[in-house]
Coordinates of C-alpha atoms and ligand atoms in Angstrom, one line a residue:
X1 CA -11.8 -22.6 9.9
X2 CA -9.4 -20.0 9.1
X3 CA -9.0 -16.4 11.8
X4 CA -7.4 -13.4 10.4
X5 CA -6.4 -10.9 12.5
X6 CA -5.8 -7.2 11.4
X7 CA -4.6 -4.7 14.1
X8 CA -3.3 -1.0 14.1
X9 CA -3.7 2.5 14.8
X10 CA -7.1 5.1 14.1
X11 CA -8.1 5.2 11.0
X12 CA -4.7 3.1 9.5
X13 CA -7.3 2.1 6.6
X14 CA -7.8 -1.4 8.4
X15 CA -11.6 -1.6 8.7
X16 CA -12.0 -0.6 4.9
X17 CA -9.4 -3.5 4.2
X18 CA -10.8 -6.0 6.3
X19 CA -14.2 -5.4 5.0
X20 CA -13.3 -6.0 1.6
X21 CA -11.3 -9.1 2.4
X22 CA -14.1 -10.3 4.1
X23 CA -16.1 -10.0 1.3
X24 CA -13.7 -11.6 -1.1
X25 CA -13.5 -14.8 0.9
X26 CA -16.8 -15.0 1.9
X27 CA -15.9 -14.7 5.5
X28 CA -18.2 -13.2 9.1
X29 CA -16.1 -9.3 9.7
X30 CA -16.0 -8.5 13.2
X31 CA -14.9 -4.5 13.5
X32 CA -14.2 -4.8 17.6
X33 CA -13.7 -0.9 18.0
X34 CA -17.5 -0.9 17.1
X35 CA -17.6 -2.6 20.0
X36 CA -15.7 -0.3 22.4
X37 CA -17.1 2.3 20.5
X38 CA -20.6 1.3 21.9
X39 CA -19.9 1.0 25.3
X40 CA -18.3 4.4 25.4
X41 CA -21.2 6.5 23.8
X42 CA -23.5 4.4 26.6
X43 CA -21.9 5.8 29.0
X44 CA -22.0 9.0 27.8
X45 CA -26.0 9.0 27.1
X46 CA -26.2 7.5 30.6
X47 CA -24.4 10.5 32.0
X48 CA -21.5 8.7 33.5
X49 CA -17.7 8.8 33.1
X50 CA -15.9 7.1 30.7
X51 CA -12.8 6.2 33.4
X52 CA -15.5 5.2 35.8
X53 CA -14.6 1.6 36.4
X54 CA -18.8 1.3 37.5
X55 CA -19.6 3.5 34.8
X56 CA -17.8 1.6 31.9
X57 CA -18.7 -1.8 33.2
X58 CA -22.4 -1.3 33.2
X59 CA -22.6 -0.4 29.8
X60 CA -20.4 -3.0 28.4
X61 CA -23.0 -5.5 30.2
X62 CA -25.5 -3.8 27.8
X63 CA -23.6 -4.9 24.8
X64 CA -26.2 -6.9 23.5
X65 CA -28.7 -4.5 23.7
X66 CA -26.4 -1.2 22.0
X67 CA -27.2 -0.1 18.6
X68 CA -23.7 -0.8 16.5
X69 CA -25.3 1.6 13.7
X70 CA -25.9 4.7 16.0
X71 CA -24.9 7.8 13.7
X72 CA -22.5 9.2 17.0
X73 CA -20.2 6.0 16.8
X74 CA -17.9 6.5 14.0
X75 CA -17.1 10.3 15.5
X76 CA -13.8 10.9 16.8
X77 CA -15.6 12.1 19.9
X78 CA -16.9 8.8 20.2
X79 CA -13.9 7.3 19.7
X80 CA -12.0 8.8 22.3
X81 CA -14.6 7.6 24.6
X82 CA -13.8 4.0 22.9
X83 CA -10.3 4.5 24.0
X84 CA -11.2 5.4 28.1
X85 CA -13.2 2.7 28.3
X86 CA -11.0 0.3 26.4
X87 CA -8.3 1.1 29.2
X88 CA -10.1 -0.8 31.9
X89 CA -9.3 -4.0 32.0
X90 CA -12.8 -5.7 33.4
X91 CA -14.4 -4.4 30.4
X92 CA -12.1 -5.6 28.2
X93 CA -12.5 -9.4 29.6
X94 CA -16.5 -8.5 29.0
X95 CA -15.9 -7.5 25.8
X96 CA -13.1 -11.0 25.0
X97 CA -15.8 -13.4 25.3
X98 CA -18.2 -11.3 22.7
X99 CA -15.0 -12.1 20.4
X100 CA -14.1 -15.2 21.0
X101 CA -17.7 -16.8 20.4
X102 CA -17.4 -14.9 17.3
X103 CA -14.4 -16.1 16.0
X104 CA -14.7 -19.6 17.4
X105 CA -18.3 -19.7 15.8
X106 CA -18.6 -17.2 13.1
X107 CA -22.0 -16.1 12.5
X108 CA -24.1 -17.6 9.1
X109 CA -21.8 -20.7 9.5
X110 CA -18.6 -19.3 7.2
X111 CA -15.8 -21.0 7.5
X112 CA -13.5 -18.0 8.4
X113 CA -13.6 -15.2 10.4
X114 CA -12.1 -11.7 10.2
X115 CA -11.4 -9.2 12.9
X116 CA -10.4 -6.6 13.4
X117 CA -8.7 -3.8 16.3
X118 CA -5.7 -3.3 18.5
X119 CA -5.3 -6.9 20.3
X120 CA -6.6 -9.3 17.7
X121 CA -3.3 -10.7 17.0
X122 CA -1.6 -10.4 20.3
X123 CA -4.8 -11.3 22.8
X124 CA -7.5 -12.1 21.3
X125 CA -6.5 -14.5 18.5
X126 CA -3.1 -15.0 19.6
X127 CA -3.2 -18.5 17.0
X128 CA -5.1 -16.7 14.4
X129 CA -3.4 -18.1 10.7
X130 CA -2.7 -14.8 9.5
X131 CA -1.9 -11.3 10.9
X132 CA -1.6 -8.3 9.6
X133 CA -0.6 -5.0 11.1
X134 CA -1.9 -1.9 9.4
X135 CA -0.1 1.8 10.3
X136 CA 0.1 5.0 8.5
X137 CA 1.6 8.4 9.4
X138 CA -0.8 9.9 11.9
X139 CA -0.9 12.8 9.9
X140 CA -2.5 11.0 6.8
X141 CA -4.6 9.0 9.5
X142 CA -5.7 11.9 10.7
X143 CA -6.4 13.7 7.4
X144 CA -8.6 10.4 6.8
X145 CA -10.9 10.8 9.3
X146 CA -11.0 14.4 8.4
X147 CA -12.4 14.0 5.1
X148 CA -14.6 11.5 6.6
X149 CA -16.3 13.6 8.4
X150 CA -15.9 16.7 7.2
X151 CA -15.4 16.8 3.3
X152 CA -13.8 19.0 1.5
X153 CA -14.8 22.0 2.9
X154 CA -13.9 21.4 6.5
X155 CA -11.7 23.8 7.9
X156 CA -8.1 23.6 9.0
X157 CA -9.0 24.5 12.7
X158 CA -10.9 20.9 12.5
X159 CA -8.1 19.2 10.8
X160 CA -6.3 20.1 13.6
X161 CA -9.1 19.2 16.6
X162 CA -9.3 15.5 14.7
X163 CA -5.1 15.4 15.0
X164 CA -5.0 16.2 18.6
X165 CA -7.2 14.0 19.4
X166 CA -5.9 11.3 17.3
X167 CA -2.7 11.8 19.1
X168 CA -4.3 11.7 21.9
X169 CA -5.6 8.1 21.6
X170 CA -2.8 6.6 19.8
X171 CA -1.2 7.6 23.0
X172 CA -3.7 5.8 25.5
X173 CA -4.1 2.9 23.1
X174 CA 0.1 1.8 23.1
X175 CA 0.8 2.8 26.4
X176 CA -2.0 1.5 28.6
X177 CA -1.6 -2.2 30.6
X178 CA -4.4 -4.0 29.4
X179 CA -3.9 -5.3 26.2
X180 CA -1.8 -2.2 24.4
X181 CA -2.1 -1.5 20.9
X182 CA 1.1 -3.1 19.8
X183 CA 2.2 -5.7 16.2
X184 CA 2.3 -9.5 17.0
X185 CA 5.7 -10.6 16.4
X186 CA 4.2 -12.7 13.6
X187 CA 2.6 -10.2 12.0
X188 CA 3.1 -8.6 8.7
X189 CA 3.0 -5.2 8.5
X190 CA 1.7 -2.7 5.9
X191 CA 2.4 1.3 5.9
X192 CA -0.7 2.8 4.2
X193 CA 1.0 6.0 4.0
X194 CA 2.0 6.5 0.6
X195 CA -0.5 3.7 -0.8
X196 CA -4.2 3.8 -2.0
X197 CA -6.3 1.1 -0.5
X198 CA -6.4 -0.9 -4.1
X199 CA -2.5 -1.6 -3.3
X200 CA -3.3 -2.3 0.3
X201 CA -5.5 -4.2 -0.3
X202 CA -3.9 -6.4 -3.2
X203 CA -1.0 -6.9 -0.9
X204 CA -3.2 -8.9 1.3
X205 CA -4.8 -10.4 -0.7
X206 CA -1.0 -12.0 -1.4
X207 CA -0.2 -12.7 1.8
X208 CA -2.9 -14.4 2.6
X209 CA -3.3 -16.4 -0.4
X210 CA 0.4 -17.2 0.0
X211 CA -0.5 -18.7 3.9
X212 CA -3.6 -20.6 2.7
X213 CA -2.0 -22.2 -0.1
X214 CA 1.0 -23.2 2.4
X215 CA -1.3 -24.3 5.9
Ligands
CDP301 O1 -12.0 3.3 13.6 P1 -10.8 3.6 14.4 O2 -9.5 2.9 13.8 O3 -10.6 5.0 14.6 O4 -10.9 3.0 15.9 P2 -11.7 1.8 16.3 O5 -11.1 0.5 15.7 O6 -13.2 1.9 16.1 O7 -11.4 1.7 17.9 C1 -11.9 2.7 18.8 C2 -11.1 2.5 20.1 O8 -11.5 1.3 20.7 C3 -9.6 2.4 20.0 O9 -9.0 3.7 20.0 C4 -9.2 1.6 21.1 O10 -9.0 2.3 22.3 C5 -10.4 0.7 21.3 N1 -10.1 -0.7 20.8 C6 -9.4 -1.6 21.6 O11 -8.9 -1.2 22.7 N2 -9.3 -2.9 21.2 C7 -9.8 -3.3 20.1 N3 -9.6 -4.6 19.7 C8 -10.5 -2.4 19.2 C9 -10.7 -1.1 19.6

């Protein structure tokens, strides 16, 4: 069985990486912000708060039940929402069993699993085999996500709404107590500022080939 953890920032290009190196070594993916992502947008539709201790825990008991594919969860809205609830440390212990089973057993029978978020490396899969820690500028990061959602023709005035709140989360994600966005020592890091995801991704692919060929 072999765990890789990839960690970093909104949009940092890490779920498009992990994705394909899922796919090249035929491991299961596990995005965990879908996860957090979920549990915020209940709360929303169930009209509660997403700091509400209550609130936040009683949708993360629904986990099973939320739909991971929703069209609202990749917004930015969304996840800011993700980050609130992500602060709370009872929902995060919900959430560490849901990844844990996964990466302890990963689903289809693979023999790897690959997740991906802010904690992999440093809580969740603190003995995973290989890290990797994922950053850009938050500018670019935010100019991502722009694109994303808006295209081309978005305008500046919502290139800036999807940088403030980018800012914004970045800011709750390293600074908050439970489980803060932050590199395992052990980790490698990659800057995705000034390279396209081909690179990125190639330079993985190194790394890890490198680790497996070594364990
Ligand atoms: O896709 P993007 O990089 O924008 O974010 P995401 O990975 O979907 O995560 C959404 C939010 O969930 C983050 O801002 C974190 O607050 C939270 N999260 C977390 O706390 N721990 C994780 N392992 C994954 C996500």
């Amino acid at each position: 069985m072999t765990i890789i953890a990839i960690d970093g920032p909104a949009a940092s290009g890490k779920g498009t990486l992990a994705r394909r190196l899922a796919k090249h070594f035929n491991y299961a993916y596990l995005d965990t912000g879908a996860l957090y992502r979920a549990v915020g947008l209940e709360v929303k539709r169930a009209g509660g708060n997403a700091e509400n201790e209550q609130d936040a825990l009683n949708a993360a008991r629904k986990l099973a039940t939320l739909n991971m594919n929703d069209p609202e969860i990749k917004s930015e809205s969304t996840g800011g929402l993700a980050s609130k609830v992500a602060a709370i440390p009872a929902v995060r212990d919900l959430l560490l069993d849901f990844q844990h089973r996964f990466a302890e057993k990963p689903p289809g029978g693979k023999i790897g699993a690959l997740l991906d978020g802010r904690d992999i490396g440093t809580v969740v899969c603190p003995g995973a085999d290989i890290k990797l820690f994922i950053t850009a500028s938050v500018e670019t990061r935010a100019k991502r996500r722009f694109l994303e959602q808006f295209g081309p023709k978005g305008s500046d005035g919502e290139y800036q709404s999807i940088l403030n709140d980018m800012r914004q989360r970045d800011e709750r994600d390293i600074n908050r107590a439970a489980s803060p966005l932050k590199a395992a020592e052990n980790a490698h890091l990659l800057d995705t500022t000034n390279s396209d995801i081909e690179a990125v991704f190639e330079q993985a692919l190194q790394l890890i080939s490198d680790r497996l060929t070594t364990a």
